[in-house]
């Protein structure tokens, strides 16, 4: 086990424990934060530098078949960013889709210690576990997709919430998943027919059910089970001008669902920048890109009035990105628009449907991209409760995670936003209120949005904070906030958050000044929802029948074998025996 | 030892890219006595697994001398440590964990690592890198496809259960696989698969690219002022185009007849574009008919661990990719490799003469369960357990679905899985070369 370490004179930002820049000592022993320990300790005087819990990225595509497809399809991407091996680290490639090792190293060098893969096609779970074996320096977790599976549809059609809950519990246990992901519910299934669904009440082909019933069913089942993480939602109608309306309709549709044990939040809406496009007010306006405007403010007002969900940004960062989603029809539309190369992967979303991958370049001179850039910033700077706003880039969709320091600089510095706005197409100022927003996030708010809140939303109580008993994932940033006004010095923000001064993972120092020195393997968090015997037996029987009928491989070969999991998996036990059979 | 007959169900067959996972085996003692449901190839693979095995040997004065496993490994380490440009090759007939160790060896020695796709579906990957790919899944084909095309592929020989498991079978939305689904074969000769297909299109040899280009033009509505294309009349061409456009859900399966004939990756690029264009009319996908049971897995593991699917060079301490330069046949034909580590493949049997000629001049370390052409010219032979029979592991089906291969019986005494042999080599190498 790791030895004792004490960080002296740390300026601590730990919002979970309401610590806002106090000077204190942080002690680590045996991989945990402790208040005291026995024996000797390595003392590190950090001299008033900023100390936070290790960063938690709750939405980043770090493993899985669509990422593999993107990597394989785009060698030109990696070529620009070779990463030589060192004594401590393997060689690899970087850029928008780093290889698995480099993903771990680069997060670690920035002070992140946890990253969640938010789109697992459950039937390809084995492949993702194999990949996680090669992602060092990070704790992780996988969110299986449930939204376009015929098994989900079957239970929704039967109005059988217990059956749906049983199916979710079975999948989470058998493939090692952490929560429920929903992508373009019903729309991706329609893609097997070459079509899409954009409205909540359009019937899903072959099934006679609607996306409204699907999201309500999955949300109810998630709450019935009491899963730590709420339904993680990518709604219909992604990337369409005026879709802020559709997104609000989704959230209204589940508003009445009671949270488990009275919890407030029953949904996490992901990468809002793609889902809150408004339409410019003009009598000629139509839902095409010419008429796009920011829906960030409108959506912030909705968030401020409605308390049943949380949001991550999916901030566009300009430059190259690789779009990859389980939203096959959207990816096809993007391909038709850009004529870039296009991959479709149809086994990805259970049986039918299709993920897609399209490389994309976010261009500052593009009117649409300029407006898209303003949306999440306008939103984040207008929301009252920062605990509900998570900083992400939906890596690598809106840009790689290595652009986080830049995003932080936009959030913390009006000066930086103004500088960038000058470089952008004029729509950035004409079709958004961002230029009029003076708010600047402080370090406490950054700590909320990049570690405390995402850990809480993901249901990982040992992550994202520095209280006694937390995992000793700790980041020291090379900054004494008393000596510099960050808002006036955006380049400094980028530097500080680009390379941590020190990163500790479970009490072990893994990186120093951006150089990775140790490469321990993190844990993969999953949920084991215990069902009562009669529901468990019923589900096994029904799933055997449905999987053998609808899949092209056996029910018996569906689970990810223990040998690929047991040395990494950390299952959170949930008592769901109360769900009726 | 347990002499009672045990019945094992849902076994995955480690032969071709179909990875049929419904095999029923009977095992008595340490012997497989029957294989139900498997094709003829599958039966031979399981029932004859113990035949033609190799033992550890080192070549001394021109002959193979039997040695211990440790001696063979020591010699392999000596060779790799002394090599300036080692080539690590194969991997497609073993499981994914072995791949990981092979990439480590390539990185530690600064060598090239490549898998067999560089001589089979490498051009497919190049085509995808040019244009993307609407990739299909076998489940979706089974349930939805009303048009199935095999192009330059003869599954009745190479993937014997492909048609019976996924195509000529009832699906959820294809109730009568004969009436509701049409099978087309495009080939230069009337193959056994063509005989059972609904439609056979005979293409003039070497004219695939021309035909795909013409189909694409006609699908897009461009007129063609010629009398024939690739040996087909314009009337035939129009009939094909109309059938493609009328399809609700189509799948293009393609084999080495398309990837390795004149045009190579250009054929695939054109086919990808055709399928992408057809998505304006119906739903269309495509799928390479992968041969070795885990060649798809070799591309996947290489991609997540090195960034690239094959043809990877670690000479500079980081992975670089250049098909045509770091592909095995090229590295050998140029006389560049000064040692070769071959794992679960038989390059001496399959590579062009010039490449094999160079192999005969350099020390070859061969890790394989069985005797083959490469074992005959190898400097060092190290036996390995058969993945999916004598050891477990993971592999990827031709549509990318990962499946877990089970260990059914014990390997011969002292014989280890590829991954263990490679790990032993790497551990020792690390001590020598750092």
PDB file of N, CA and C in Angstrom, chain A residues 68-69 71-73 75 78 82-85 90-92 99-100 130-131 134 189 191-193 206-207 332 335 341-344 346-347 351-353 549-550 552-554 556-557 561 563-564, chain B residues 10 21 96-97 100 104 107 128-129 131-133 135-137 140 143-144 165 172-173 249 276 279-280 283 285 303-305 307-309 317-319 321 392-394 397 401-402 404 406 419:
ATOM      1  N   UNK A  68     -12.803   3.150 -31.192  1.00  0.00           N
ATOM      2  CA  UNK A  68     -11.883   2.335 -31.969  1.00  0.00           C
ATOM      3  C   UNK A  68     -12.093   2.542 -33.459  1.00  0.00           C
ATOM      4  N   UNK A  69     -13.347   2.633 -33.838  1.00  0.00           N
ATOM      5  CA  UNK A  69     -13.656   2.867 -35.243  1.00  0.00           C
ATOM      6  C   UNK A  69     -13.098   4.211 -35.694  1.00  0.00           C
ATOM      7  N   UNK A  71     -10.618   5.945 -34.321  1.00  0.00           N
ATOM      8  CA  UNK A  71      -9.152   5.912 -34.338  1.00  0.00           C
ATOM      9  C   UNK A  71      -8.641   5.240 -35.605  1.00  0.00           C
ATOM     10  N   UNK A  72      -9.257   4.087 -35.911  1.00  0.00           N
ATOM     11  CA  UNK A  72      -8.790   3.305 -37.044  1.00  0.00           C
ATOM     12  C   UNK A  72      -9.046   4.033 -38.364  1.00  0.00           C
ATOM     13  N   UNK A  73     -10.141   4.767 -38.408  1.00  0.00           N
ATOM     14  CA  UNK A  73     -10.541   5.462 -39.634  1.00  0.00           C
ATOM     15  C   UNK A  73      -9.694   6.716 -39.867  1.00  0.00           C
ATOM     16  N   UNK A  75      -6.117   7.814 -39.224  1.00  0.00           N
ATOM     17  CA  UNK A  75      -4.693   7.837 -38.860  1.00  0.00           C
ATOM     18  C   UNK A  75      -4.099   9.239 -39.000  1.00  0.00           C
ATOM     19  N   UNK A  78      -3.895  11.046 -35.610  1.00  0.00           N
ATOM     20  CA  UNK A  78      -2.827  10.733 -34.637  1.00  0.00           C
ATOM     21  C   UNK A  78      -1.457  11.200 -35.102  1.00  0.00           C
ATOM     22  N   UNK A  82       2.615  12.599 -32.029  1.00  0.00           N
ATOM     23  CA  UNK A  82       3.262  11.398 -31.501  1.00  0.00           C
ATOM     24  C   UNK A  82       3.663  11.578 -30.040  1.00  0.00           C
ATOM     25  N   UNK A  83       3.578  10.514 -29.268  1.00  0.00           N
ATOM     26  CA  UNK A  83       3.930  10.567 -27.844  1.00  0.00           C
ATOM     27  C   UNK A  83       4.986   9.496 -27.569  1.00  0.00           C
ATOM     28  N   UNK A  84       6.258   9.894 -27.458  1.00  0.00           N
ATOM     29  CA  UNK A  84       7.314   8.883 -27.259  1.00  0.00           C
ATOM     30  C   UNK A  84       7.205   8.199 -25.905  1.00  0.00           C
ATOM     31  N   UNK A  85       7.693   6.969 -25.849  1.00  0.00           N
ATOM     32  CA  UNK A  85       7.720   6.259 -24.562  1.00  0.00           C
ATOM     33  C   UNK A  85       8.748   6.912 -23.648  1.00  0.00           C
ATOM     34  N   UNK A  90       4.273   4.270 -21.634  1.00  0.00           N
ATOM     35  CA  UNK A  90       4.301   3.669 -22.968  1.00  0.00           C
ATOM     36  C   UNK A  90       4.233   4.751 -24.031  1.00  0.00           C
ATOM     37  N   UNK A  91       4.677   4.395 -25.225  1.00  0.00           N
ATOM     38  CA  UNK A  91       4.532   5.309 -26.352  1.00  0.00           C
ATOM     39  C   UNK A  91       3.104   5.314 -26.846  1.00  0.00           C
ATOM     40  N   UNK A  92       2.777   6.312 -27.655  1.00  0.00           N
ATOM     41  CA  UNK A  92       1.418   6.345 -28.186  1.00  0.00           C
ATOM     42  C   UNK A  92       1.203   7.544 -29.079  1.00  0.00           C
ATOM     43  N   UNK A  99      -4.446   7.104 -28.028  1.00  0.00           N
ATOM     44  CA  UNK A  99      -4.581   5.675 -27.713  1.00  0.00           C
ATOM     45  C   UNK A  99      -4.828   5.533 -26.212  1.00  0.00           C
ATOM     46  N   UNK A 100      -5.155   4.329 -25.774  1.00  0.00           N
ATOM     47  CA  UNK A 100      -5.669   4.159 -24.415  1.00  0.00           C
ATOM     48  C   UNK A 100      -4.676   4.620 -23.349  1.00  0.00           C
ATOM     49  N   UNK A 130     -11.685  -4.914 -21.791  1.00  0.00           N
ATOM     50  CA  UNK A 130     -10.323  -5.188 -22.268  1.00  0.00           C
ATOM     51  C   UNK A 130      -9.566  -3.876 -22.476  1.00  0.00           C
ATOM     52  N   UNK A 131     -10.262  -2.874 -23.016  1.00  0.00           N
ATOM     53  CA  UNK A 131      -9.608  -1.584 -23.245  1.00  0.00           C
ATOM     54  C   UNK A 131      -9.260  -0.892 -21.937  1.00  0.00           C
ATOM     55  N   UNK A 134      -6.043  -1.162 -20.347  1.00  0.00           N
ATOM     56  CA  UNK A 134      -4.935  -0.374 -20.883  1.00  0.00           C
ATOM     57  C   UNK A 134      -5.124   1.127 -20.702  1.00  0.00           C
ATOM     58  N   UNK A 189     -33.244   3.598 -33.282  1.00  0.00           N
ATOM     59  CA  UNK A 189     -33.905   2.376 -33.775  1.00  0.00           C
ATOM     60  C   UNK A 189     -34.500   2.645 -35.166  1.00  0.00           C
ATOM     61  N   UNK A 191     -33.454   4.413 -37.290  1.00  0.00           N
ATOM     62  CA  UNK A 191     -32.339   4.478 -38.242  1.00  0.00           C
ATOM     63  C   UNK A 191     -32.147   3.130 -38.953  1.00  0.00           C
ATOM     64  N   UNK A 192     -32.535   2.034 -38.291  1.00  0.00           N
ATOM     65  CA  UNK A 192     -32.499   0.734 -38.961  1.00  0.00           C
ATOM     66  C   UNK A 192     -33.471   0.724 -40.144  1.00  0.00           C
ATOM     67  N   UNK A 193     -34.424   1.646 -40.115  1.00  0.00           N
ATOM     68  CA  UNK A 193     -35.346   1.805 -41.250  1.00  0.00           C
ATOM     69  C   UNK A 193     -34.885   2.953 -42.142  1.00  0.00           C
ATOM     70  N   UNK A 206     -42.309  -0.349 -36.079  1.00  0.00           N
ATOM     71  CA  UNK A 206     -42.472  -1.744 -35.639  1.00  0.00           C
ATOM     72  C   UNK A 206     -43.107  -1.876 -34.245  1.00  0.00           C
ATOM     73  N   UNK A 207     -43.113  -0.829 -33.418  1.00  0.00           N
ATOM     74  CA  UNK A 207     -43.425  -1.029 -32.008  1.00  0.00           C
ATOM     75  C   UNK A 207     -44.658  -0.298 -31.491  1.00  0.00           C
ATOM     76  N   UNK A 332     -25.429  10.682 -39.795  1.00  0.00           N
ATOM     77  CA  UNK A 332     -25.650  10.637 -41.232  1.00  0.00           C
ATOM     78  C   UNK A 332     -25.960  12.043 -41.759  1.00  0.00           C
ATOM     79  N   UNK A 335     -22.799  13.890 -41.942  1.00  0.00           N
ATOM     80  CA  UNK A 335     -22.028  13.432 -43.102  1.00  0.00           C
ATOM     81  C   UNK A 335     -22.547  14.092 -44.378  1.00  0.00           C
ATOM     82  N   UNK A 341     -15.650  11.908 -44.156  1.00  0.00           N
ATOM     83  CA  UNK A 341     -15.880  10.471 -44.130  1.00  0.00           C
ATOM     84  C   UNK A 341     -16.837  10.121 -43.002  1.00  0.00           C
ATOM     85  N   UNK A 342     -17.595   9.065 -43.238  1.00  0.00           N
ATOM     86  CA  UNK A 342     -18.679   8.732 -42.321  1.00  0.00           C
ATOM     87  C   UNK A 342     -18.669   7.241 -42.030  1.00  0.00           C
ATOM     88  N   UNK A 343     -18.646   6.903 -40.764  1.00  0.00           N
ATOM     89  CA  UNK A 343     -18.786   5.506 -40.383  1.00  0.00           C
ATOM     90  C   UNK A 343     -20.083   5.319 -39.616  1.00  0.00           C
ATOM     91  N   UNK A 344     -20.723   4.210 -39.869  1.00  0.00           N
ATOM     92  CA  UNK A 344     -21.930   3.834 -39.155  1.00  0.00           C
ATOM     93  C   UNK A 344     -21.629   2.488 -38.514  1.00  0.00           C
ATOM     94  N   UNK A 346     -23.648  -0.502 -36.750  1.00  0.00           N
ATOM     95  CA  UNK A 346     -25.021  -0.772 -36.344  1.00  0.00           C
ATOM     96  C   UNK A 346     -25.176  -1.783 -35.234  1.00  0.00           C
ATOM     97  N   UNK A 347     -24.154  -2.567 -34.923  1.00  0.00           N
ATOM     98  CA  UNK A 347     -24.333  -3.513 -33.830  1.00  0.00           C
ATOM     99  C   UNK A 347     -24.245  -2.782 -32.490  1.00  0.00           C
ATOM    100  N   UNK A 351     -29.512  -4.508 -30.608  1.00  0.00           N
ATOM    101  CA  UNK A 351     -29.610  -5.103 -31.926  1.00  0.00           C
ATOM    102  C   UNK A 351     -29.747  -4.090 -33.045  1.00  0.00           C
ATOM    103  N   UNK A 352     -30.704  -3.213 -32.993  1.00  0.00           N
ATOM    104  CA  UNK A 352     -30.884  -2.370 -34.152  1.00  0.00           C
ATOM    105  C   UNK A 352     -30.202  -1.035 -33.967  1.00  0.00           C
ATOM    106  N   UNK A 353     -30.246  -0.231 -34.972  1.00  0.00           N
ATOM    107  CA  UNK A 353     -29.883   1.158 -34.774  1.00  0.00           C
ATOM    108  C   UNK A 353     -28.574   1.525 -35.395  1.00  0.00           C
ATOM    109  N   UNK A 549     -33.650 -14.900 -29.339  1.00  0.00           N
ATOM    110  CA  UNK A 549     -34.464 -14.622 -30.514  1.00  0.00           C
ATOM    111  C   UNK A 549     -33.903 -13.445 -31.310  1.00  0.00           C
ATOM    112  N   UNK A 550     -33.441 -12.413 -30.622  1.00  0.00           N
ATOM    113  CA  UNK A 550     -33.125 -11.152 -31.301  1.00  0.00           C
ATOM    114  C   UNK A 550     -31.643 -10.914 -31.543  1.00  0.00           C
ATOM    115  N   UNK A 552     -27.604 -12.227 -32.461  1.00  0.00           N
ATOM    116  CA  UNK A 552     -26.961 -13.233 -33.308  1.00  0.00           C
ATOM    117  C   UNK A 552     -25.873 -13.950 -32.520  1.00  0.00           C
ATOM    118  N   UNK A 553     -25.984 -13.904 -31.205  1.00  0.00           N
ATOM    119  CA  UNK A 553     -25.130 -14.757 -30.384  1.00  0.00           C
ATOM    120  C   UNK A 553     -25.929 -15.158 -29.149  1.00  0.00           C
ATOM    121  N   UNK A 554     -25.378 -16.065 -28.377  1.00  0.00           N
ATOM    122  CA  UNK A 554     -26.152 -16.704 -27.320  1.00  0.00           C
ATOM    123  C   UNK A 554     -26.258 -15.836 -26.067  1.00  0.00           C
ATOM    124  N   UNK A 556     -26.049 -16.969 -23.261  1.00  0.00           N
ATOM    125  CA  UNK A 556     -25.027 -17.463 -22.332  1.00  0.00           C
ATOM    126  C   UNK A 556     -23.663 -16.824 -22.579  1.00  0.00           C
ATOM    127  N   UNK A 557     -23.467 -16.278 -23.763  1.00  0.00           N
ATOM    128  CA  UNK A 557     -22.181 -15.633 -24.046  1.00  0.00           C
ATOM    129  C   UNK A 557     -22.269 -14.119 -23.949  1.00  0.00           C
ATOM    130  N   UNK A 561     -17.054 -11.997 -18.675  1.00  0.00           N
ATOM    131  CA  UNK A 561     -16.540 -12.914 -17.656  1.00  0.00           C
ATOM    132  C   UNK A 561     -15.774 -12.177 -16.551  1.00  0.00           C
ATOM    133  N   UNK A 563     -13.078 -12.754 -15.154  1.00  0.00           N
ATOM    134  CA  UNK A 563     -11.630 -12.639 -15.231  1.00  0.00           C
ATOM    135  C   UNK A 563     -11.164 -11.326 -15.881  1.00  0.00           C
ATOM    136  N   UNK A 564     -12.060 -10.696 -16.638  1.00  0.00           N
ATOM    137  CA  UNK A 564     -11.717  -9.407 -17.234  1.00  0.00           C
ATOM    138  C   UNK A 564     -12.079  -8.242 -16.320  1.00  0.00           C
TER     139      UNK A 564
ATOM    140  N   UNK B  10     -22.800 -23.897 -26.009  1.00  0.00           N
ATOM    141  CA  UNK B  10     -22.530 -22.476 -26.291  1.00  0.00           C
ATOM    142  C   UNK B  10     -21.034 -22.198 -26.421  1.00  0.00           C
ATOM    143  N   UNK B  21     -21.164 -19.335 -32.001  1.00  0.00           N
ATOM    144  CA  UNK B  21     -21.041 -19.559 -30.551  1.00  0.00           C
ATOM    145  C   UNK B  21     -22.104 -20.524 -30.047  1.00  0.00           C
ATOM    146  N   UNK B  96      -6.929 -11.964 -27.748  1.00  0.00           N
ATOM    147  CA  UNK B  96      -6.503 -10.579 -27.596  1.00  0.00           C
ATOM    148  C   UNK B  96      -5.397 -10.339 -26.565  1.00  0.00           C
ATOM    149  N   UNK B  97      -5.373 -11.097 -25.475  1.00  0.00           N
ATOM    150  CA  UNK B  97      -4.346 -10.856 -24.462  1.00  0.00           C
ATOM    151  C   UNK B  97      -2.942 -11.095 -25.012  1.00  0.00           C
ATOM    152  N   UNK B 100      -1.510  -7.943 -26.744  1.00  0.00           N
ATOM    153  CA  UNK B 100      -0.959  -6.913 -25.855  1.00  0.00           C
ATOM    154  C   UNK B 100       0.541  -7.143 -25.619  1.00  0.00           C
ATOM    155  N   UNK B 104       3.988  -4.907 -26.759  1.00  0.00           N
ATOM    156  CA  UNK B 104       5.036  -4.518 -25.808  1.00  0.00           C
ATOM    157  C   UNK B 104       6.414  -4.899 -26.346  1.00  0.00           C
ATOM    158  N   UNK B 107       7.437  -2.509 -28.977  1.00  0.00           N
ATOM    159  CA  UNK B 107       7.827  -1.209 -28.437  1.00  0.00           C
ATOM    160  C   UNK B 107       9.202  -1.288 -27.765  1.00  0.00           C
ATOM    161  N   UNK B 128     -11.569   2.453 -45.810  1.00  0.00           N
ATOM    162  CA  UNK B 128     -12.313   3.083 -44.709  1.00  0.00           C
ATOM    163  C   UNK B 128     -11.632   4.388 -44.305  1.00  0.00           C
ATOM    164  N   UNK B 129     -10.299   4.392 -44.321  1.00  0.00           N
ATOM    165  CA  UNK B 129      -9.586   5.614 -43.940  1.00  0.00           C
ATOM    166  C   UNK B 129      -9.801   6.730 -44.957  1.00  0.00           C
ATOM    167  N   UNK B 131     -12.810   6.946 -46.759  1.00  0.00           N
ATOM    168  CA  UNK B 131     -14.217   7.318 -46.909  1.00  0.00           C
ATOM    169  C   UNK B 131     -15.126   6.998 -45.733  1.00  0.00           C
ATOM    170  N   UNK B 132     -14.629   6.308 -44.726  1.00  0.00           N
ATOM    171  CA  UNK B 132     -15.527   5.866 -43.650  1.00  0.00           C
ATOM    172  C   UNK B 132     -16.119   4.515 -43.998  1.00  0.00           C
ATOM    173  N   UNK B 133     -17.129   4.097 -43.292  1.00  0.00           N
ATOM    174  CA  UNK B 133     -17.747   2.816 -43.612  1.00  0.00           C
ATOM    175  C   UNK B 133     -19.091   2.718 -42.914  1.00  0.00           C
ATOM    176  N   UNK B 135     -20.872   0.280 -41.437  1.00  0.00           N
ATOM    177  CA  UNK B 135     -20.555  -1.087 -41.030  1.00  0.00           C
ATOM    178  C   UNK B 135     -21.801  -1.821 -40.560  1.00  0.00           C
ATOM    179  N   UNK B 136     -21.961  -3.032 -40.998  1.00  0.00           N
ATOM    180  CA  UNK B 136     -23.149  -3.810 -40.682  1.00  0.00           C
ATOM    181  C   UNK B 136     -22.991  -4.669 -39.444  1.00  0.00           C
ATOM    182  N   UNK B 137     -24.089  -5.245 -39.000  1.00  0.00           N
ATOM    183  CA  UNK B 137     -24.015  -6.240 -37.928  1.00  0.00           C
ATOM    184  C   UNK B 137     -24.783  -7.465 -38.370  1.00  0.00           C
ATOM    185  N   UNK B 140     -28.524  -7.581 -37.333  1.00  0.00           N
ATOM    186  CA  UNK B 140     -29.406  -6.740 -38.125  1.00  0.00           C
ATOM    187  C   UNK B 140     -29.661  -7.371 -39.503  1.00  0.00           C
ATOM    188  N   UNK B 143     -32.276 -10.097 -39.183  1.00  0.00           N
ATOM    189  CA  UNK B 143     -33.650  -9.664 -38.918  1.00  0.00           C
ATOM    190  C   UNK B 143     -34.233  -8.750 -39.982  1.00  0.00           C
ATOM    191  N   UNK B 144     -33.369  -8.063 -40.751  1.00  0.00           N
ATOM    192  CA  UNK B 144     -33.905  -7.006 -41.609  1.00  0.00           C
ATOM    193  C   UNK B 144     -33.535  -7.067 -43.088  1.00  0.00           C
ATOM    194  N   UNK B 165     -26.587 -19.441 -40.770  1.00  0.00           N
ATOM    195  CA  UNK B 165     -26.808 -18.808 -39.462  1.00  0.00           C
ATOM    196  C   UNK B 165     -27.392 -17.401 -39.560  1.00  0.00           C
ATOM    197  N   UNK B 172     -36.689 -11.580 -37.366  1.00  0.00           N
ATOM    198  CA  UNK B 172     -37.857 -10.963 -36.750  1.00  0.00           C
ATOM    199  C   UNK B 172     -38.743 -10.268 -37.798  1.00  0.00           C
ATOM    200  N   UNK B 173     -38.109  -9.620 -38.770  1.00  0.00           N
ATOM    201  CA  UNK B 173     -38.889  -8.891 -39.776  1.00  0.00           C
ATOM    202  C   UNK B 173     -38.731  -9.485 -41.178  1.00  0.00           C
ATOM    203  N   UNK B 249     -33.464  -2.809 -46.912  1.00  0.00           N
ATOM    204  CA  UNK B 249     -32.297  -2.955 -46.047  1.00  0.00           C
ATOM    205  C   UNK B 249     -31.313  -3.870 -46.768  1.00  0.00           C
ATOM    206  N   UNK B 276     -22.671   4.208 -49.267  1.00  0.00           N
ATOM    207  CA  UNK B 276     -23.083   5.492 -48.679  1.00  0.00           C
ATOM    208  C   UNK B 276     -24.142   6.171 -49.553  1.00  0.00           C
ATOM    209  N   UNK B 279     -27.628   4.794 -49.243  1.00  0.00           N
ATOM    210  CA  UNK B 279     -28.360   5.189 -48.044  1.00  0.00           C
ATOM    211  C   UNK B 279     -29.333   6.347 -48.297  1.00  0.00           C
ATOM    212  N   UNK B 280     -29.259   6.942 -49.484  1.00  0.00           N
ATOM    213  CA  UNK B 280     -30.275   7.934 -49.838  1.00  0.00           C
ATOM    214  C   UNK B 280     -31.572   7.261 -50.283  1.00  0.00           C
ATOM    215  N   UNK B 283     -31.789   1.561 -46.468  1.00  0.00           N
ATOM    216  CA  UNK B 283     -30.754   1.441 -45.450  1.00  0.00           C
ATOM    217  C   UNK B 283     -29.731   0.427 -45.953  1.00  0.00           C
ATOM    218  N   UNK B 285     -25.675  -1.269 -45.463  1.00  0.00           N
ATOM    219  CA  UNK B 285     -24.437  -1.432 -44.718  1.00  0.00           C
ATOM    220  C   UNK B 285     -23.529  -2.409 -45.446  1.00  0.00           C
ATOM    221  N   UNK B 303      -5.387  -1.002 -32.594  1.00  0.00           N
ATOM    222  CA  UNK B 303      -5.887   0.364 -32.666  1.00  0.00           C
ATOM    223  C   UNK B 303      -5.949   1.021 -31.292  1.00  0.00           C
ATOM    224  N   UNK B 304      -6.448   0.316 -30.273  1.00  0.00           N
ATOM    225  CA  UNK B 304      -6.534   1.007 -28.986  1.00  0.00           C
ATOM    226  C   UNK B 304      -5.169   1.110 -28.296  1.00  0.00           C
ATOM    227  N   UNK B 305      -4.275   0.141 -28.587  1.00  0.00           N
ATOM    228  CA  UNK B 305      -2.985   0.183 -27.891  1.00  0.00           C
ATOM    229  C   UNK B 305      -1.921   0.987 -28.621  1.00  0.00           C
ATOM    230  N   UNK B 307      -2.860   3.038 -31.567  1.00  0.00           N
ATOM    231  CA  UNK B 307      -3.515   4.106 -32.327  1.00  0.00           C
ATOM    232  C   UNK B 307      -3.836   3.698 -33.758  1.00  0.00           C
ATOM    233  N   UNK B 308      -3.186   2.639 -34.234  1.00  0.00           N
ATOM    234  CA  UNK B 308      -3.325   2.257 -35.639  1.00  0.00           C
ATOM    235  C   UNK B 308      -3.696   0.772 -35.775  1.00  0.00           C
ATOM    236  N   UNK B 309      -4.432   0.407 -36.841  1.00  0.00           N
ATOM    237  CA  UNK B 309      -4.945  -0.963 -36.930  1.00  0.00           C
ATOM    238  C   UNK B 309      -3.938  -2.028 -37.379  1.00  0.00           C
ATOM    239  N   UNK B 317      10.341   5.059 -30.978  1.00  0.00           N
ATOM    240  CA  UNK B 317       9.876   5.096 -29.587  1.00  0.00           C
ATOM    241  C   UNK B 317       8.421   5.478 -29.463  1.00  0.00           C
ATOM    242  N   UNK B 318       7.791   5.777 -30.584  1.00  0.00           N
ATOM    243  CA  UNK B 318       6.346   5.995 -30.596  1.00  0.00           C
ATOM    244  C   UNK B 318       5.796   5.330 -31.856  1.00  0.00           C
ATOM    245  N   UNK B 319       4.519   4.981 -31.840  1.00  0.00           N
ATOM    246  CA  UNK B 319       3.984   4.265 -33.001  1.00  0.00           C
ATOM    247  C   UNK B 319       3.822   5.169 -34.229  1.00  0.00           C
ATOM    248  N   UNK B 321       2.561   4.814 -38.495  1.00  0.00           N
ATOM    249  CA  UNK B 321       1.741   3.937 -39.336  1.00  0.00           C
ATOM    250  C   UNK B 321       2.015   4.260 -40.786  1.00  0.00           C
ATOM    251  N   UNK B 392      -8.289 -19.921 -22.646  1.00  0.00           N
ATOM    252  CA  UNK B 392      -9.394 -19.000 -22.903  1.00  0.00           C
ATOM    253  C   UNK B 392      -8.878 -17.712 -23.535  1.00  0.00           C
ATOM    254  N   UNK B 393      -9.759 -16.758 -23.727  1.00  0.00           N
ATOM    255  CA  UNK B 393      -9.354 -15.480 -24.295  1.00  0.00           C
ATOM    256  C   UNK B 393     -10.535 -14.803 -24.957  1.00  0.00           C
ATOM    257  N   UNK B 394     -10.287 -13.613 -25.469  1.00  0.00           N
ATOM    258  CA  UNK B 394     -11.351 -12.889 -26.154  1.00  0.00           C
ATOM    259  C   UNK B 394     -10.995 -12.723 -27.626  1.00  0.00           C
ATOM    260  N   UNK B 397     -15.719 -10.981 -33.568  1.00  0.00           N
ATOM    261  CA  UNK B 397     -16.387 -11.524 -34.742  1.00  0.00           C
ATOM    262  C   UNK B 397     -16.215 -10.551 -35.917  1.00  0.00           C
ATOM    263  N   UNK B 401     -18.267  -7.833 -32.883  1.00  0.00           N
ATOM    264  CA  UNK B 401     -18.798  -8.300 -31.599  1.00  0.00           C
ATOM    265  C   UNK B 401     -17.724  -9.084 -30.851  1.00  0.00           C
ATOM    266  N   UNK B 402     -17.399  -8.657 -29.616  1.00  0.00           N
ATOM    267  CA  UNK B 402     -16.414  -9.435 -28.863  1.00  0.00           C
ATOM    268  C   UNK B 402     -17.052 -10.673 -28.256  1.00  0.00           C
ATOM    269  N   UNK B 404     -16.191 -14.317 -25.801  1.00  0.00           N
ATOM    270  CA  UNK B 404     -15.241 -14.964 -24.900  1.00  0.00           C
ATOM    271  C   UNK B 404     -15.043 -16.412 -25.326  1.00  0.00           C
ATOM    272  N   UNK B 406     -13.735 -20.099 -24.658  1.00  0.00           N
ATOM    273  CA  UNK B 406     -13.534 -20.871 -23.435  1.00  0.00           C
ATOM    274  C   UNK B 406     -12.386 -21.872 -23.580  1.00  0.00           C
ATOM    275  N   UNK B 419       0.043 -15.814 -24.806  1.00  0.00           N
ATOM    276  CA  UNK B 419       0.280 -14.639 -23.967  1.00  0.00           C
ATOM    277  C   UNK B 419       1.347 -14.912 -22.915  1.00  0.00           C
TER     278      UNK B 419
END
